[in-house]
PDB file of C-alpha atoms in Angstrom:
ATOM      1  CA  MET A  22     -10.759  -1.933   3.872  1.00  0.00           C
ATOM      2  CA  LYS A  23      -9.544  -5.451   2.136  1.00  0.00           C
ATOM      3  CA  SER A  24     -12.746  -7.180   0.303  1.00  0.00           C
ATOM      4  CA  SER A  25     -13.487 -10.838   1.334  1.00  0.00           C
ATOM      5  CA  ARG A  26     -12.263 -11.904  -2.411  1.00  0.00           C
ATOM      6  CA  ARG A  27      -9.288  -9.732  -2.026  1.00  0.00           C
ATOM      7  CA  ARG A  28      -8.247 -11.822   1.411  1.00  0.00           C
ATOM      8  CA  SER A  29      -9.005 -15.386  -0.439  1.00  0.00           C
ATOM      9  CA  ARG A  30      -6.730 -14.544  -2.962  1.00  0.00           C
ATOM     10  CA  GLU A  31      -4.175 -13.882  -0.422  1.00  0.00           C
ATOM     11  CA  PHE A  32      -4.654 -16.964   1.653  1.00  0.00           C
ATOM     12  CA  ALA A  33      -4.663 -18.268  -2.172  1.00  0.00           C
ATOM     13  CA  LEU A  34      -1.447 -17.302  -2.638  1.00  0.00           C
ATOM     14  CA  GLN A  35       0.064 -18.085   0.516  1.00  0.00           C
ATOM     15  CA  ALA A  36      -0.984 -22.228   0.139  1.00  0.00           C
ATOM     16  CA  LEU A  37       0.047 -21.905  -4.055  1.00  0.00           C
ATOM     17  CA  TYR A  38       3.220 -20.369  -2.135  1.00  0.00           C
ATOM     18  CA  GLN A  39       3.585 -23.747  -0.097  1.00  0.00           C
ATOM     19  CA  TRP A  40       2.251 -25.907  -2.984  1.00  0.00           C
ATOM     20  CA  GLN A  41       5.601 -24.618  -5.542  1.00  0.00           C
ATOM     21  CA  LEU A  42       7.654 -25.416  -2.144  1.00  0.00           C
ATOM     22  CA  ASN A  43       7.054 -28.648  -0.668  1.00  0.00           C
ATOM     23  CA  GLY A  44       4.221 -30.469  -2.874  1.00  0.00           C
ATOM     24  CA  SER A  45       1.260 -30.382  -0.559  1.00  0.00           C
ATOM     25  CA  ASN A  46      -2.225 -31.703  -1.782  1.00  0.00           C
ATOM     26  CA  ALA A  47      -4.791 -28.528  -1.889  1.00  0.00           C
ATOM     27  CA  ASP A  48      -7.139 -30.108   1.004  1.00  0.00           C
ATOM     28  CA  THR A  49      -3.522 -29.718   2.946  1.00  0.00           C
ATOM     29  CA  LEU A  50      -3.298 -26.473   2.327  1.00  0.00           C
ATOM     30  CA  ILE A  51      -6.750 -25.221   3.175  1.00  0.00           C
ATOM     31  CA  ALA A  52      -6.690 -27.387   6.532  1.00  0.00           C
ATOM     32  CA  GLN A  53      -3.519 -25.695   7.236  1.00  0.00           C
ATOM     33  CA  LEU A  54      -4.736 -22.265   5.939  1.00  0.00           C
ATOM     34  CA  SER A  55      -8.014 -22.424   7.772  1.00  0.00           C
ATOM     35  CA  GLU A  56      -6.190 -21.600  11.215  1.00  0.00           C
ATOM     36  CA  GLY A  57      -4.265 -19.288  10.383  1.00  0.00           C
ATOM     37  CA  GLU A  58      -5.489 -15.178  11.723  1.00  0.00           C
ATOM     38  CA  GLY A  59      -8.127 -13.673   9.222  1.00  0.00           C
ATOM     39  CA  TYR A  60      -9.462 -17.069   7.847  1.00  0.00           C
ATOM     40  CA  ALA A  61     -13.147 -16.136   9.214  1.00  0.00           C
ATOM     41  CA  LYS A  62     -12.992 -13.068   7.133  1.00  0.00           C
ATOM     42  CA  ILE A  63     -12.302 -14.370   3.471  1.00  0.00           C
ATOM     43  CA  ASP A  64     -14.792 -15.812   1.555  1.00  0.00           C
ATOM     44  CA  GLN A  65     -13.947 -19.428   2.126  1.00  0.00           C
ATOM     45  CA  PRO A  66     -15.436 -21.323  -0.940  1.00  0.00           C
ATOM     46  CA  TYR A  67     -13.807 -18.952  -3.186  1.00  0.00           C
ATOM     47  CA  PHE A  68     -10.916 -19.461  -1.906  1.00  0.00           C
ATOM     48  CA  ALA A  69     -11.208 -23.107  -1.828  1.00  0.00           C
ATOM     49  CA  GLU A  70     -12.346 -23.086  -5.781  1.00  0.00           C
ATOM     50  CA  LEU A  71      -8.950 -21.095  -6.298  1.00  0.00           C
ATOM     51  CA  ILE A  72      -6.558 -23.477  -4.934  1.00  0.00           C
ATOM     52  CA  LYS A  73      -8.129 -26.309  -5.955  1.00  0.00           C
ATOM     53  CA  GLY A  74      -8.602 -25.390  -9.416  1.00  0.00           C
ATOM     54  CA  THR A  75      -5.434 -24.133  -9.590  1.00  0.00           C
ATOM     55  CA  ILE A  76      -3.331 -26.909  -8.151  1.00  0.00           C
ATOM     56  CA  ALA A  77      -5.671 -29.430 -11.005  1.00  0.00           C
ATOM     57  CA  SER A  78      -5.076 -27.695 -13.168  1.00  0.00           C
ATOM     58  CA  ALA A  79      -1.215 -26.123 -12.914  1.00  0.00           C
ATOM     59  CA  ALA A  80       0.151 -27.679 -15.629  1.00  0.00           C
ATOM     60  CA  ASP A  81      -2.599 -26.570 -18.709  1.00  0.00           C
ATOM     61  CA  LEU A  82      -1.763 -22.932 -16.729  1.00  0.00           C
ATOM     62  CA  GLU A  83       1.845 -23.243 -17.153  1.00  0.00           C
ATOM     63  CA  GLN A  84       1.794 -24.080 -20.454  1.00  0.00           C
ATOM     64  CA  LYS A  85      -0.434 -20.600 -21.122  1.00  0.00           C
ATOM     65  CA  ILE A  86       1.525 -19.022 -18.938  1.00  0.00           C
ATOM     66  CA  SER A  87       4.889 -20.182 -20.110  1.00  0.00           C
ATOM     67  CA  GLN A  88       4.397 -18.925 -23.851  1.00  0.00           C
ATOM     68  CA  HIS A  89       4.580 -15.367 -22.649  1.00  0.00           C
ATOM     69  CA  VAL A  90       7.070 -14.858 -20.171  1.00  0.00           C
ATOM     70  CA  ASP A  91      11.030 -14.383 -20.477  1.00  0.00           C
ATOM     71  CA  ARG A  92      12.159 -17.196 -18.969  1.00  0.00           C
ATOM     72  CA  PRO A  93      11.334 -20.661 -18.061  1.00  0.00           C
ATOM     73  CA  LEU A  94       8.967 -20.801 -14.896  1.00  0.00           C
ATOM     74  CA  LYS A  95      11.633 -22.080 -12.582  1.00  0.00           C
ATOM     75  CA  GLU A  96      13.261 -19.397 -12.736  1.00  0.00           C
ATOM     76  CA  LEU A  97      10.804 -16.395 -11.388  1.00  0.00           C
ATOM     77  CA  SER A  98      10.073 -15.731  -8.313  1.00  0.00           C
ATOM     78  CA  PRO A  99       7.247 -18.506  -6.418  1.00  0.00           C
ATOM     79  CA  VAL A 100       5.301 -15.742  -5.498  1.00  0.00           C
ATOM     80  CA  GLU A 101       5.483 -14.352  -9.205  1.00  0.00           C
ATOM     81  CA  CYS A 102       4.698 -17.704 -10.611  1.00  0.00           C
ATOM     82  CA  GLY A 103       1.781 -18.187  -7.820  1.00  0.00           C
ATOM     83  CA  ILE A 104       0.151 -14.918  -8.916  1.00  0.00           C
ATOM     84  CA  LEU A 105       0.112 -15.497 -12.411  1.00  0.00           C
ATOM     85  CA  MET A 106      -1.316 -18.912 -12.192  1.00  0.00           C
ATOM     86  CA  LEU A 107      -3.723 -17.620  -9.653  1.00  0.00           C
ATOM     87  CA  ALA A 108      -4.796 -14.974 -12.112  1.00  0.00           C
ATOM     88  CA  CYS A 109      -4.677 -17.172 -15.486  1.00  0.00           C
ATOM     89  CA  PHE A 110      -6.950 -19.664 -13.384  1.00  0.00           C
ATOM     90  CA  GLU A 111      -9.216 -16.823 -12.581  1.00  0.00           C
ATOM     91  CA  LEU A 112      -9.104 -15.566 -16.207  1.00  0.00           C
ATOM     92  CA  THR A 113     -10.293 -18.665 -17.698  1.00  0.00           C
ATOM     93  CA  THR A 114     -12.677 -20.066 -14.954  1.00  0.00           C
ATOM     94  CA  GLN A 115     -14.522 -17.193 -13.585  1.00  0.00           C
ATOM     95  CA  LEU A 116     -16.479 -15.430 -16.241  1.00  0.00           C
ATOM     96  CA  ASP A 117     -18.375 -13.644 -13.808  1.00  0.00           C
ATOM     97  CA  VAL A 118     -14.874 -11.287 -12.459  1.00  0.00           C
ATOM     98  CA  PRO A 119     -13.682  -8.756 -15.477  1.00  0.00           C
ATOM     99  CA  TYR A 120     -10.246  -9.397 -16.915  1.00  0.00           C
ATOM    100  CA  LYS A 121      -9.618  -5.879 -15.601  1.00  0.00           C
ATOM    101  CA  VAL A 122     -10.261  -7.442 -12.301  1.00  0.00           C
ATOM    102  CA  ILE A 123      -8.513 -10.324 -12.041  1.00  0.00           C
ATOM    103  CA  ILE A 124      -5.396  -8.513 -13.138  1.00  0.00           C
ATOM    104  CA  ASN A 125      -5.701  -5.438 -10.881  1.00  0.00           C
ATOM    105  CA  GLU A 126      -5.925  -8.155  -8.424  1.00  0.00           C
ATOM    106  CA  ALA A 127      -2.831 -10.066  -8.987  1.00  0.00           C
ATOM    107  CA  ILE A 128      -1.117  -6.473  -9.175  1.00  0.00           C
ATOM    108  CA  GLU A 129      -1.570  -5.598  -5.583  1.00  0.00           C
ATOM    109  CA  LEU A 130      -0.745  -9.325  -4.532  1.00  0.00           C
ATOM    110  CA  ALA A 131       2.795  -8.753  -6.184  1.00  0.00           C
ATOM    111  CA  LYS A 132       3.143  -5.422  -4.794  1.00  0.00           C
ATOM    112  CA  THR A 133       2.210  -6.740  -1.279  1.00  0.00           C
ATOM    113  CA  PHE A 134       4.148 -10.351  -1.520  1.00  0.00           C
ATOM    114  CA  GLY A 135       6.863  -9.509  -4.433  1.00  0.00           C
ATOM    115  CA  GLY A 136       9.434  -8.538  -5.049  1.00  0.00           C
ATOM    116  CA  THR A 137      10.269  -4.724  -5.743  1.00  0.00           C
ATOM    117  CA  ASP A 138       9.540  -4.709  -9.899  1.00  0.00           C
ATOM    118  CA  GLY A 139       7.227  -8.166  -9.200  1.00  0.00           C
ATOM    119  CA  HIS A 140       4.012  -5.889 -10.240  1.00  0.00           C
ATOM    120  CA  LYS A 141       5.196  -4.792 -13.421  1.00  0.00           C
ATOM    121  CA  TYR A 142       6.582  -8.223 -14.539  1.00  0.00           C
ATOM    122  CA  VAL A 143       3.243  -9.467 -13.539  1.00  0.00           C
ATOM    123  CA  ASN A 144       1.172  -6.348 -15.419  1.00  0.00           C
ATOM    124  CA  GLY A 145       3.308  -7.010 -18.350  1.00  0.00           C
ATOM    125  CA  VAL A 146       2.883 -10.955 -18.626  1.00  0.00           C
ATOM    126  CA  LEU A 147      -1.129 -10.465 -17.923  1.00  0.00           C
ATOM    127  CA  ASP A 148      -1.715  -8.094 -20.483  1.00  0.00           C
ATOM    128  CA  LYS A 149      -0.292 -10.531 -22.887  1.00  0.00           C
ATOM    129  CA  ILE A 150      -2.448 -13.367 -21.205  1.00  0.00           C
ATOM    130  CA  ALA A 151      -5.637 -11.753 -21.152  1.00  0.00           C
ATOM    131  CA  PRO A 152      -6.120 -11.854 -24.560  1.00  0.00           C
ATOM    132  CA  THR A 153      -5.613 -15.051 -25.544  1.00  0.00           C
ATOM    133  CA  LEU A 154      -8.262 -15.608 -22.684  1.00  0.00           C
ATOM    134  CA  ARG A 155     -10.680 -12.681 -22.596  1.00  0.00           C
ATOM    135  CA  GLY A 156     -10.618 -11.828 -26.395  1.00  0.00           C
ATOM    136  CA  ASP A 157     -14.596 -10.929 -26.800  1.00  0.00           C
ATOM    137  CA  GLU A 158     -14.602  -9.816 -23.620  1.00  0.00           C
ATOM    138  CA  ILE A 159     -11.640  -7.175 -24.012  1.00  0.00           C
ATOM    139  CA  ALA A 160     -12.916  -6.178 -27.496  1.00  0.00           C
ATOM    140  CA  HIS A 161     -16.301  -5.288 -25.957  1.00  0.00           C
ATOM    141  CA  ALA A 162     -14.432  -3.142 -23.193  1.00  0.00           C
ATOM    142  CA  ARG A 163     -12.306  -0.981 -26.058  1.00  0.00           C
ATOM    143  CA  PRO A 164     -14.081   2.039 -26.929  1.00  0.00           C
ATOM    144  CA  THR A 165     -15.017   2.105 -30.813  1.00  0.00           C
ATOM    145  CA  ALA A 166     -13.034   4.650 -33.555  1.00  0.00           C
ATOM    146  CA  ARG A 167     -15.250   7.121 -34.046  1.00  0.00           C
ATOM    147  CA  ARG A 168     -15.686   7.435 -37.918  1.00  0.00           C
ATOM    148  CA  LYS A 169     -14.749  10.500 -40.030  1.00  0.00           C
ATOM    149  CA  ALA A 170     -18.088  12.136 -41.708  1.00  0.00           C
TER     150      ALA A 170
END
């Protein structure tokens, strides 16, 4: 069973896809998607925060992502680009959500909505981005090597 946060991310990805294609503002996208099936089952405040925050900080997110991809962002599929922007926004702002959860959720979105191997690409890019945004968390998550006596 999907969590309300996962459903929020799915709706957010749909909104970001539309935003990339037609440039609608966050409030319009939220209003449109609020009429969709399943909206009542999502974490609505989290969804709104994801959409508004990702769109408002799009230029900064694109700059962060572009350092770790092998081509211009405009050449990525809108789905993969949306997933990367969403995950980068979460890595930057949602410090209460573990980085591994954010990456896993992005991979699941890519498996569901992306191209055949899109999840591998998303995983590879996020594995490069995460240390730049969550270096302390990642360092503390790694087990320390045992010293030989």
